[in-house]
Short mmCIF file of C-alpha atoms in Angstrom, two decimals:
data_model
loop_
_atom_site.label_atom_id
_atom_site.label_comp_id
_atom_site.label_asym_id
_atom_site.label_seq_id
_atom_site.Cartn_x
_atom_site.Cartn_y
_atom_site.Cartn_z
CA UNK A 1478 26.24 216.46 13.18
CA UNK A 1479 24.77 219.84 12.76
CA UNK A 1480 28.09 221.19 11.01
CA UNK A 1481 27.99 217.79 8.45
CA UNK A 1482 24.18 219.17 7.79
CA UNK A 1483 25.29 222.83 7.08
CA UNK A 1484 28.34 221.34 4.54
CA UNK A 1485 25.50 218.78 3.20
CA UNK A 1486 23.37 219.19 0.09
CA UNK A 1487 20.78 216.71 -2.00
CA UNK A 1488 22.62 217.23 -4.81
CA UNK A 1489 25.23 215.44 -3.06
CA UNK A 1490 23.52 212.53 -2.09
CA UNK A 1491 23.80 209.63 -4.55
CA UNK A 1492 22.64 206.04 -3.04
CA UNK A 1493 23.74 204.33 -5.69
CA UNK A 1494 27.61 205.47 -6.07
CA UNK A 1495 28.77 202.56 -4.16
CA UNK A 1496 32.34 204.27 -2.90
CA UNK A 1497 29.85 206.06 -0.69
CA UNK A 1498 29.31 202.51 0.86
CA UNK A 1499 32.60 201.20 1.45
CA UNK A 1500 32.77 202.23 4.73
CA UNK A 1501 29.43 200.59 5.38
CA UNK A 1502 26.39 202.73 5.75
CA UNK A 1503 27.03 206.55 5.06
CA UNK A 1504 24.62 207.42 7.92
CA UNK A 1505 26.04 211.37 7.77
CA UNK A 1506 23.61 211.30 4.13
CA UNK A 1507 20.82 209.55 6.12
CA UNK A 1508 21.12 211.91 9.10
CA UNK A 1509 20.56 214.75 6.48
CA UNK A 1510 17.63 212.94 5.32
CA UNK A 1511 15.61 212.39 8.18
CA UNK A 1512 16.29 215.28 9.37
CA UNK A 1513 15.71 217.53 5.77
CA UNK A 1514 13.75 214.99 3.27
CA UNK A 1515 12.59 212.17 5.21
CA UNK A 1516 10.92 211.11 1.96
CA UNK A 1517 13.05 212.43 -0.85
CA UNK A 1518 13.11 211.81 -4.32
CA UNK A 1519 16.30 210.33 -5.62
CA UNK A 1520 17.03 211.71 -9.28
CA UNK A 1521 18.07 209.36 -11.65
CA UNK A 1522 21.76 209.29 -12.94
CA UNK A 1523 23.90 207.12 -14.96
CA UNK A 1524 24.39 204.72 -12.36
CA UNK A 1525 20.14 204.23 -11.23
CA UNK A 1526 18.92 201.61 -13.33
CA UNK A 1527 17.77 202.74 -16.50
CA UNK A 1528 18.73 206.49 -15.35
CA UNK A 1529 15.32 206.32 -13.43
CA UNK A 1530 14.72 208.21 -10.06
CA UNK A 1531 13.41 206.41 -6.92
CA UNK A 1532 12.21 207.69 -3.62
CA UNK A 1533 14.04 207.26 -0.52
CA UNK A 1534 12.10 206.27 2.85
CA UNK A 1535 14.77 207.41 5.76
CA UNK A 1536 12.45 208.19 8.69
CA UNK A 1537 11.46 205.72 10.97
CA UNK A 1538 7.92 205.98 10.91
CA UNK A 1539 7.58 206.69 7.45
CA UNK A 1540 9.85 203.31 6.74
CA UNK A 1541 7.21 201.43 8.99
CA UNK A 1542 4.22 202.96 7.09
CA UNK A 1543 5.49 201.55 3.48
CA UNK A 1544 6.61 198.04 5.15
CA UNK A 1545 3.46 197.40 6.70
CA UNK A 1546 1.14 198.47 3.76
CA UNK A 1547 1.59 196.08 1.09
CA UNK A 1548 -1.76 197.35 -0.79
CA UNK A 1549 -0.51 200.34 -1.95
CA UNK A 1550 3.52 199.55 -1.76
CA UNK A 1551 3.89 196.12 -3.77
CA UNK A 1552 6.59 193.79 -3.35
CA UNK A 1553 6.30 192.04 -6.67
CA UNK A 1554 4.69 193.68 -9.67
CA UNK A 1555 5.21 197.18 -11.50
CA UNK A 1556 1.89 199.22 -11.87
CA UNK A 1557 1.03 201.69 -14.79
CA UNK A 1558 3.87 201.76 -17.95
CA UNK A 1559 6.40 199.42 -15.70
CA UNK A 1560 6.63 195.97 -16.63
CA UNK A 1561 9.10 194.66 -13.92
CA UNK A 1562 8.78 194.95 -10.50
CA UNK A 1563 10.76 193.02 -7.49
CA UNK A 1564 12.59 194.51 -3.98
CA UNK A 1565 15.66 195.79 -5.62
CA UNK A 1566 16.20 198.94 -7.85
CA UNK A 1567 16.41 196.99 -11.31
CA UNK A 1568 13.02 195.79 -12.69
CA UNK A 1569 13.13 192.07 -13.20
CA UNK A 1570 10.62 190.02 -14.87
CA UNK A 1571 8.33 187.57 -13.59
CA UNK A 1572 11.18 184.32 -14.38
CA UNK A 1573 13.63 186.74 -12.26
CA UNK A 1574 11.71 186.75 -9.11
CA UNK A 1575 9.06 188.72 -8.78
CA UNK A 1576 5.85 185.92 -8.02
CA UNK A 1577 8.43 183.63 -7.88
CA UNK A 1578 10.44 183.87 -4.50
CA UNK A 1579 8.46 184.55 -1.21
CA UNK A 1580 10.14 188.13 -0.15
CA UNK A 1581 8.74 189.03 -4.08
CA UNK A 1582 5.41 188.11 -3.82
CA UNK A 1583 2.16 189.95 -2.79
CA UNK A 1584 -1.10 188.30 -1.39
CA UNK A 1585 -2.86 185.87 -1.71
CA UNK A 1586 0.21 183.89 -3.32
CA UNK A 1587 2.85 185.12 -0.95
CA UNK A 1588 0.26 183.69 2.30
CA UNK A 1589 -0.12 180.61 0.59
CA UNK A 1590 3.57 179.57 0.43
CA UNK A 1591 4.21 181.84 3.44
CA UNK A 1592 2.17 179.33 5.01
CA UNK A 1593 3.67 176.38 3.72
CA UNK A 1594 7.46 177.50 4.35
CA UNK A 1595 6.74 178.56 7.96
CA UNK A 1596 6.13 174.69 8.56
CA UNK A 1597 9.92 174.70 8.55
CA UNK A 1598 10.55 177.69 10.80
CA UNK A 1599 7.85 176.64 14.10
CA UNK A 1600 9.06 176.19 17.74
CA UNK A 1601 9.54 172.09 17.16
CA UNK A 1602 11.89 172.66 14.26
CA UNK A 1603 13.76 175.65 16.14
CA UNK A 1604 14.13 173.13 19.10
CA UNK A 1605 15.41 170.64 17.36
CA UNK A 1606 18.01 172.89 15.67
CA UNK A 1607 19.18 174.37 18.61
CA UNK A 1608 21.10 170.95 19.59
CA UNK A 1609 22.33 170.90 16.54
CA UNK A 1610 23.33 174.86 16.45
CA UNK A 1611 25.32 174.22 19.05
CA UNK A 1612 27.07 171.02 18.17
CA UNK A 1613 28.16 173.66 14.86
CA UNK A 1614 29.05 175.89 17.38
CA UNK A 1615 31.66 174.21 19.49
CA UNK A 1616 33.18 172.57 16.87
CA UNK A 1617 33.24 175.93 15.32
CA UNK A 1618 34.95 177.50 18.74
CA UNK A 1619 37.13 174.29 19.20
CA UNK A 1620 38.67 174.89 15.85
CA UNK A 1621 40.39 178.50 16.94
CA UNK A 1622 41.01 177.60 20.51
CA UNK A 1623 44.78 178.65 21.52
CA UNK A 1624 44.56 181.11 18.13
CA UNK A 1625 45.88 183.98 18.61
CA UNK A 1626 44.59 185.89 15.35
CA UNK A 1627 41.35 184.54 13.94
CA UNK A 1628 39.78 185.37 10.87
CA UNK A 1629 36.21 185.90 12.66
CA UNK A 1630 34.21 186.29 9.62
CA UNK A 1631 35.47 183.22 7.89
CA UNK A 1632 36.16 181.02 10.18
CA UNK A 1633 33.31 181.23 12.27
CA UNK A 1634 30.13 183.78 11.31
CA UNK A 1635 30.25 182.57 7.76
CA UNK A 1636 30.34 179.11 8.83
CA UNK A 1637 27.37 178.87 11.64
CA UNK A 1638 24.59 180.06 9.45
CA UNK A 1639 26.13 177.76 6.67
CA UNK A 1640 25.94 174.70 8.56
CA UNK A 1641 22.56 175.48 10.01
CA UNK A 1642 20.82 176.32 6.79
CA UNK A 1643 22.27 173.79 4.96
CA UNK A 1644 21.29 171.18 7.17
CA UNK A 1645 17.32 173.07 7.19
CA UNK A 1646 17.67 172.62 3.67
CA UNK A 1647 18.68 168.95 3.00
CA UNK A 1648 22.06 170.38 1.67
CA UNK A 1649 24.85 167.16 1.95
CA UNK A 1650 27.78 168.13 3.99
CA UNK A 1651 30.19 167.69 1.11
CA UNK A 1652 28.34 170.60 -1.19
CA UNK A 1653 28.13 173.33 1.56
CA UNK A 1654 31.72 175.32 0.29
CA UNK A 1655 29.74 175.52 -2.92
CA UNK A 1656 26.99 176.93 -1.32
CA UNK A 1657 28.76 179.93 0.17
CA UNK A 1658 30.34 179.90 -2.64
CA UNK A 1659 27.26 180.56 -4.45
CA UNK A 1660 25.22 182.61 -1.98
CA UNK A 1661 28.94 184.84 -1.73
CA UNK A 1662 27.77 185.50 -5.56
CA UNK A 1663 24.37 186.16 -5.48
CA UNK A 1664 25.10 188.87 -3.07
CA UNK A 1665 27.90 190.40 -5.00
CA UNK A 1666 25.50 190.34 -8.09
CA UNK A 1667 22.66 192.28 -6.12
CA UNK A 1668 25.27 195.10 -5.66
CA UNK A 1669 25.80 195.37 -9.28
CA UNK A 1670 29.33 196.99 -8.79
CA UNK A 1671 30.67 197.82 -12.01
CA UNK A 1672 33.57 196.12 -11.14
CA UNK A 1673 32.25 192.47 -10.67
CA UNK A 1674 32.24 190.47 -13.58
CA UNK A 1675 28.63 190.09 -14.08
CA UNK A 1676 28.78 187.33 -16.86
CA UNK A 1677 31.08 184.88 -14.58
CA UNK A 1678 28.01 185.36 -11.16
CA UNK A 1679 25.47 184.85 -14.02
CA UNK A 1680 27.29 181.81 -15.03
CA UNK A 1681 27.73 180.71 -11.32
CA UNK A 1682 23.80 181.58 -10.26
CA UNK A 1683 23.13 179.30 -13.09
CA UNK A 1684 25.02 176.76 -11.45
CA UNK A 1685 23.44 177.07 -8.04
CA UNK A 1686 19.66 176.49 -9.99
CA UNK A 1687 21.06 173.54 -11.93
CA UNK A 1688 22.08 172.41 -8.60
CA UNK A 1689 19.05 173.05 -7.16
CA UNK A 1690 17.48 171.06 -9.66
CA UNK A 1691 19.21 168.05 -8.89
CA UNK A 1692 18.71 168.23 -5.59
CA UNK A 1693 14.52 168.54 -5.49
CA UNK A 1694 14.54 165.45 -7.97
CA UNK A 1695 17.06 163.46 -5.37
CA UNK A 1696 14.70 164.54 -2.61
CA UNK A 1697 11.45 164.39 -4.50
CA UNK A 1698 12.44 160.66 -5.14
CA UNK A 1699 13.39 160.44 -1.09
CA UNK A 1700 12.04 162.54 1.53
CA UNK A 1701 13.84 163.64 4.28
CA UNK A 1702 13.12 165.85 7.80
CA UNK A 1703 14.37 169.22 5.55
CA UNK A 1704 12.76 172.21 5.26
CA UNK A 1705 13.17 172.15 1.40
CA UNK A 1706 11.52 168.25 1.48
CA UNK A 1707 8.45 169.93 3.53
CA UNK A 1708 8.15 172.29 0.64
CA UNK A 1709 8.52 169.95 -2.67
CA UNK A 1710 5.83 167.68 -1.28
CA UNK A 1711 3.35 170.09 0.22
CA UNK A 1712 0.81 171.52 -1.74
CA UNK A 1713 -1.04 175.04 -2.09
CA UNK A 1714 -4.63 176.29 -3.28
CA UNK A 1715 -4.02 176.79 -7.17
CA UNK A 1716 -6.59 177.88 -9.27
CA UNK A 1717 -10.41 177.40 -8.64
CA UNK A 1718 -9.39 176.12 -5.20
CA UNK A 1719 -7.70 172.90 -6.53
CA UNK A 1720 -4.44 171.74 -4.77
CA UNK A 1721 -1.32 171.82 -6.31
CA UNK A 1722 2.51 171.77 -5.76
CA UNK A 1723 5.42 174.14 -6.40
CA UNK A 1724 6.56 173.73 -9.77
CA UNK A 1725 10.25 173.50 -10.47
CA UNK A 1726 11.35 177.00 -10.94
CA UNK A 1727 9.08 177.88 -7.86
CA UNK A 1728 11.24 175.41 -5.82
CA UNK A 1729 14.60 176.63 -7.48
CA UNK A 1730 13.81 180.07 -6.25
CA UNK A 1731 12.53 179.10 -2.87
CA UNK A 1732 16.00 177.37 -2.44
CA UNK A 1733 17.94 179.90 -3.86
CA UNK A 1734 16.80 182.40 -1.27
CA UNK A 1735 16.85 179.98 1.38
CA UNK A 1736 20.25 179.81 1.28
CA UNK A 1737 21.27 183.20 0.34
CA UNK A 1738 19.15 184.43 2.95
CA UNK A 1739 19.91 182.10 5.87
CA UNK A 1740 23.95 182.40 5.61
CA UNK A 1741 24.43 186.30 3.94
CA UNK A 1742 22.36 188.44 6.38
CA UNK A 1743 23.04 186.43 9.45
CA UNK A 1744 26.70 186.04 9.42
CA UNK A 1745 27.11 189.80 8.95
CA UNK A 1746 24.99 190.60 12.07
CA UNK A 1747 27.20 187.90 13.73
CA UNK A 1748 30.89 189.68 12.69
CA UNK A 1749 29.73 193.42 12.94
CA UNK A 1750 28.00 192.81 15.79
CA UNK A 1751 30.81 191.11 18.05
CA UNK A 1752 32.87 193.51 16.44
CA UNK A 1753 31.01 196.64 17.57
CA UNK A 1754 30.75 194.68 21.04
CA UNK A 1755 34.59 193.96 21.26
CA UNK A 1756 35.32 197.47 20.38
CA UNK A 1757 33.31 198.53 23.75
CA UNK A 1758 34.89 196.37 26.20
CA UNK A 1759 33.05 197.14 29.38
CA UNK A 1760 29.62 196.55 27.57
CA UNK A 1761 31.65 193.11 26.29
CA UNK A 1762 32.93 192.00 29.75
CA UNK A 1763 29.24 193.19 31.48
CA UNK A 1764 27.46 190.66 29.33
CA UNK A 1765 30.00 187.72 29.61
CA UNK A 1766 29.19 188.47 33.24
CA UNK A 1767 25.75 188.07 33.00
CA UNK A 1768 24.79 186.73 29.96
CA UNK A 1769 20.87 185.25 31.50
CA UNK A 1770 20.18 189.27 31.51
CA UNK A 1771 22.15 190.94 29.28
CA UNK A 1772 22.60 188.59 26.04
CA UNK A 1773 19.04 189.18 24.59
CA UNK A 1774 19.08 192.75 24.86
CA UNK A 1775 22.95 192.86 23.42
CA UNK A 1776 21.68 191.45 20.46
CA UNK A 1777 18.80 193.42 19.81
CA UNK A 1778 20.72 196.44 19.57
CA UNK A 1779 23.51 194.47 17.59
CA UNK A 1780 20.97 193.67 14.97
CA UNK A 1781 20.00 197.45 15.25
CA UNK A 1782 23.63 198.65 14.80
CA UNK A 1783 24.58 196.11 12.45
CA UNK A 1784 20.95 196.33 10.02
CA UNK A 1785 22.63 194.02 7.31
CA UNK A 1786 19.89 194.62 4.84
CA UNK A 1787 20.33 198.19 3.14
CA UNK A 1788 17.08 198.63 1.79
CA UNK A 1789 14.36 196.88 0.10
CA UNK A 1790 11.99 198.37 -3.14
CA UNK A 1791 8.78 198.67 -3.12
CA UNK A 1792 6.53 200.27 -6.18
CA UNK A 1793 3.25 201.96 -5.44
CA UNK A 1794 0.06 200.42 -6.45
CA UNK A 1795 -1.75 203.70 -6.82
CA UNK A 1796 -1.29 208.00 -6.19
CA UNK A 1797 -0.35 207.92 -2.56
CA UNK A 1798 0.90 211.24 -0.45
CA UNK A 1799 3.61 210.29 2.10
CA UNK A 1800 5.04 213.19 4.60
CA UNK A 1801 4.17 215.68 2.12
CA UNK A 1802 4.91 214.35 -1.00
CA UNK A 1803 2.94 212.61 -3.70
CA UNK A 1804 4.15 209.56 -4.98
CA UNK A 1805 2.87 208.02 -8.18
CA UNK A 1806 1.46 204.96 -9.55
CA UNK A 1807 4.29 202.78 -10.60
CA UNK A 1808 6.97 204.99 -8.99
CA UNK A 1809 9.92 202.85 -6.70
CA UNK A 1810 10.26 203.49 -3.38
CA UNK A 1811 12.94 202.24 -0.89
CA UNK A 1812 12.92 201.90 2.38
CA UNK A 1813 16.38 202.22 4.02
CA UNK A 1814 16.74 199.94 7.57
CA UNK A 1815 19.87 201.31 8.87
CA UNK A 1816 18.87 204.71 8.52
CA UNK A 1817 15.45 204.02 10.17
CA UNK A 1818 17.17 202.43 13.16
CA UNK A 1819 19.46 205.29 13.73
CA UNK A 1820 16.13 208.19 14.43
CA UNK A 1821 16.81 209.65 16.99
CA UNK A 1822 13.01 210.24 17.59
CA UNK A 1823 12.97 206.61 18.39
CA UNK A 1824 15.79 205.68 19.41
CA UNK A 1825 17.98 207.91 22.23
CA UNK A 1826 21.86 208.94 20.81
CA UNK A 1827 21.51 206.50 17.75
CA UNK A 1828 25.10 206.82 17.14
CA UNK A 1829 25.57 204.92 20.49
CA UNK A 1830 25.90 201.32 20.56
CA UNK A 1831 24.42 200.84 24.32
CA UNK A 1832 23.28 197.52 25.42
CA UNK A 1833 21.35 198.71 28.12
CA UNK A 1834 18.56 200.55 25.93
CA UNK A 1835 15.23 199.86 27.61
CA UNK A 1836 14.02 199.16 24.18
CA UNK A 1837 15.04 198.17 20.68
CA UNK A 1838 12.26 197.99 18.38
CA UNK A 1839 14.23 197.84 15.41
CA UNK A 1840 13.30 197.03 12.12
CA UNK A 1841 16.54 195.19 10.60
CA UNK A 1842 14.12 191.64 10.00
CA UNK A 1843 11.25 194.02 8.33
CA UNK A 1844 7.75 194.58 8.99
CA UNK A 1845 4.62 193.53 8.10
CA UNK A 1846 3.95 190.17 5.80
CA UNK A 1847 7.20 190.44 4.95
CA UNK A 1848 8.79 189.95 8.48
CA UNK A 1849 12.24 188.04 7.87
CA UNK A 1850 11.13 184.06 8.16
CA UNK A 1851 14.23 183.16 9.62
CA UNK A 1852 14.33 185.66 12.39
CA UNK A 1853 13.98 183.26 15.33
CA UNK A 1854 16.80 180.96 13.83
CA UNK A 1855 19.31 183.89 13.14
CA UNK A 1856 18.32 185.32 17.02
CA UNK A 1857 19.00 181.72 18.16
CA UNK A 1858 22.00 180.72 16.10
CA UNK A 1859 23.51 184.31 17.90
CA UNK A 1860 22.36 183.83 21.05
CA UNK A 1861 24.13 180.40 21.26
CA UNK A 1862 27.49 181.44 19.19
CA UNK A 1863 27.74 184.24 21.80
CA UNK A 1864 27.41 183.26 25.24
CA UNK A 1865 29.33 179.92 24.39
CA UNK A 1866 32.26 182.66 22.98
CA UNK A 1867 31.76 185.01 25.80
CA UNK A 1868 32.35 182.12 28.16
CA UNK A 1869 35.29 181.06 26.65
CA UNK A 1870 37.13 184.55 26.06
CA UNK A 1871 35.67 185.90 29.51
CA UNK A 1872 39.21 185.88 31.46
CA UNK A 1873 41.04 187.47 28.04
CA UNK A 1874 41.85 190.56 26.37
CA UNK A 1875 40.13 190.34 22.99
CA UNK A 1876 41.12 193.38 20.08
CA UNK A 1877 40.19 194.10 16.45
CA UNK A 1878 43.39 193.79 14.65
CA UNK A 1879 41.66 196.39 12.28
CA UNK A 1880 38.87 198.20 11.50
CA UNK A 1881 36.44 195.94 10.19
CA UNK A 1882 35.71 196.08 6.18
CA UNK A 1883 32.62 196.10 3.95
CA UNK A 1884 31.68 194.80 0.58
CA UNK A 1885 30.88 197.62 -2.56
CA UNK A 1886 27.49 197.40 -2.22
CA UNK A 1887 24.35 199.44 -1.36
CA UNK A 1888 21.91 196.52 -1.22
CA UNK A 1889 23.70 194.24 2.11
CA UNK A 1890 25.72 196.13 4.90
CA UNK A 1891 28.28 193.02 4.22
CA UNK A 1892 31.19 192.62 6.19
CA UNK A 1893 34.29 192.10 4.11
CA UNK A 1894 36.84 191.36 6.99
CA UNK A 1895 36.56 190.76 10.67
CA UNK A 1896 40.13 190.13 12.04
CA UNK A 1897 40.27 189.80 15.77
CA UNK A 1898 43.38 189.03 18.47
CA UNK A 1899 42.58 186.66 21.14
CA UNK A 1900 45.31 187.15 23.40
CA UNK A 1901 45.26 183.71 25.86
CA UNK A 1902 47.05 184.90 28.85
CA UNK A 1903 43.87 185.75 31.19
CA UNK A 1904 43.46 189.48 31.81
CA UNK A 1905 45.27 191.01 34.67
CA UNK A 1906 42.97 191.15 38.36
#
């Protein structure tokens, strides 16, 4: 790594030239960072928004610092000249998210419905969903049995969290292709890759709100057990204390990230993460063996390895100096997860994947406030899709039939393909 830091230069850094992501993360920049600029300005080019600069967090602690603080590092509005604010590079307006979805809001709003959307996410609703997690699952692991090449990503990562959020939020069985087909674009819009058509996602993100706006009214009209029927008919503290609901754009964008968020992030954990533990068999065939020790720590440092978030923005409140530098009022920041859980001041030969860490506080959900909601559901819906796989496969030789492929985009770590070979003769004693 040394020699990559002697060839490396900032000037040849640029986050937001997305061949640089195509094989996933380019942790050799990041490794620079850390290690040269651990809180380096970006400059602005003609592919940053506007041609504006933003700083990049790499360092672990310095990542945890900006997370954590979300008085001086806000999550939803611009400060000084800047209008827009929000947790991705572009500045969007208040009727683009910012105030209006949960991971965009700052206090006292974002505790309020914080509050109100945990309802759906406490132990009793967990429990309930694990039965039906793994009814998903088996069916899931039925449908490839005696397959000998299986299209992991499609046919079963992408479809778990699917299921599982759809059913969380009141989704009928008979609309959930549209909603990967939907949350597939919101994701590829995020990366705003020059060479998506933008005008066709906008077209189908309009869709997926129309949709959603059907769908409140149906279950406005009849509640049921969902997560999404919890929030229409709950209410929060509105102004001068008095009680009021979510209005209908609220609800649209709770839904909208609902469902985004509960199948994009957690089936790429699910792929790159049996992928990276497939590719180092012995680690593989040591957990199928003892999956009551070994499974919860396996996934830790999947979710570590596999980070599916990029980064998020925030944008400073006021003059703040961080490791050195001074950042402005109204500047961006971003704070990068997969370079943050690869410091090596943390976390011994990052560039490992080793089950057997003795710890794994990663930061892939977040920290702070804005602590991933649906982090005991992903854990859960993983813990049950692997040890049920792992059981099955644990007498055969499993292979990637290829290196595993990533989306364009510097916003998700998404996994493109995940093609695996599930050769059924059991292994040789």
């Amino acid at each position: 790594m040394q020699n990559i830091h002697r060839q490396l230069r900032l000037s040849d850094i640029d986050l937001c030239e997305l061949s640089h992501f195509e094989q996933g993360c380019p942790h050799a920049f990041f490794d620079f960072l850390r290690q040269e600029a651990p809180v380096w300005y970006h400059p602005g080019n003609e592919r940053t928004p506007d041609n504006e600069g933003f700083w990049v967090i790499s360092r672990y602690r310095e990542a945890k610092e900006v997370l954590k603080d979300h008085q001086r590092f806000s999550s939803e509005t611009g400060y000084g000249a800047r209008e827009g604010g929000g947790t991705i590079l572009q500045d969007l307006d208040k009727h683009m998210g910012p105030g209006q979805v949960l991971a965009m809001m700052d206090p006292p709003k974002h505790d309020d419905i914080r509050a109100l959307v945990n309802q759906g996410f406490l132990p009793r609703t967990l429990h309930y969903m694990e039965a039906e997690i793994s009814k998903s699952v088996e069916r899931l692991l039925d449908n490839i049995e005696g397959k000998e090449e299986v299209d992991f990503l499609n046919e079963v990562a992408a479809q778990l969290p699917l299921e599982v959020i759809c059913k969380m939020g009141g989704v009928p069985e008979e609309d959930w292709p549209k909603m990967m087909h939907w949350a597939d674009a919101a994701i590829a819009y995020a990366a705003f890759d020059p060479k998506n058509d933008t005008e066709k996602l906008i077209a189908e993100l309009t869709e997926m709100g129309m949709y959603a706006l059907e769908l409140i009214e149906k279950i406005r009209q009849q509640p049921n057990e969902s997560v999404m029927s919890q929030v229409i008919h709950a209410e929060i503290p509105g102004e001068n204390g008095k009680p009021r609901k979510l209005d209908e754009l609220e609800l649209i964008r709770f839904f909208n990230l609902l469902i985004t968020g509960g199948t994009e992030t957690t089936r790429n954990a699910i792929a790159y993460g049996l992928y990276q533990l497939i590719i180092e068999k012995d680690q593989r065939q040591a957990v199928a063996d003892d999956s009551d020790n070994l499974l919860e720590p396996a996934i830790e440092e999947m979710l570590r390895w596999s980070s599916p978030v990029h980064f998020n923005r925030r944008t400073a409140s006021c003059d703040i100096e961080l490791c050195g530098q001074t950042i402005r009022r109204g500047d961006k920041l971003t704070v990068w997860y997969p370079s943050a859980n690869r410091d090596k001041t943390v976390f011994e030969t990052p560039h490992q994947f080793d089950i057997f860490r003795k710890k794994v506080p990663h930061i892939a959900f977040g920290q702070g406030i804005h602590h991933c909601i649906g982090a005991g559901l992903a854990r859960m819906e993983m813990k049950i899709l692997y040890r049920a796989f792992l059981q099955r496969t644990r007498e055969k030789r499993i292979e990637a039939i290829r290196p595993i492929r990533f989306i364009r985009s510097n916003r998700h770590q998404g996994v493109a393909e995940m093609m695996i070979r599930i050769h059924n003769a059991s292994l040789p004693n």
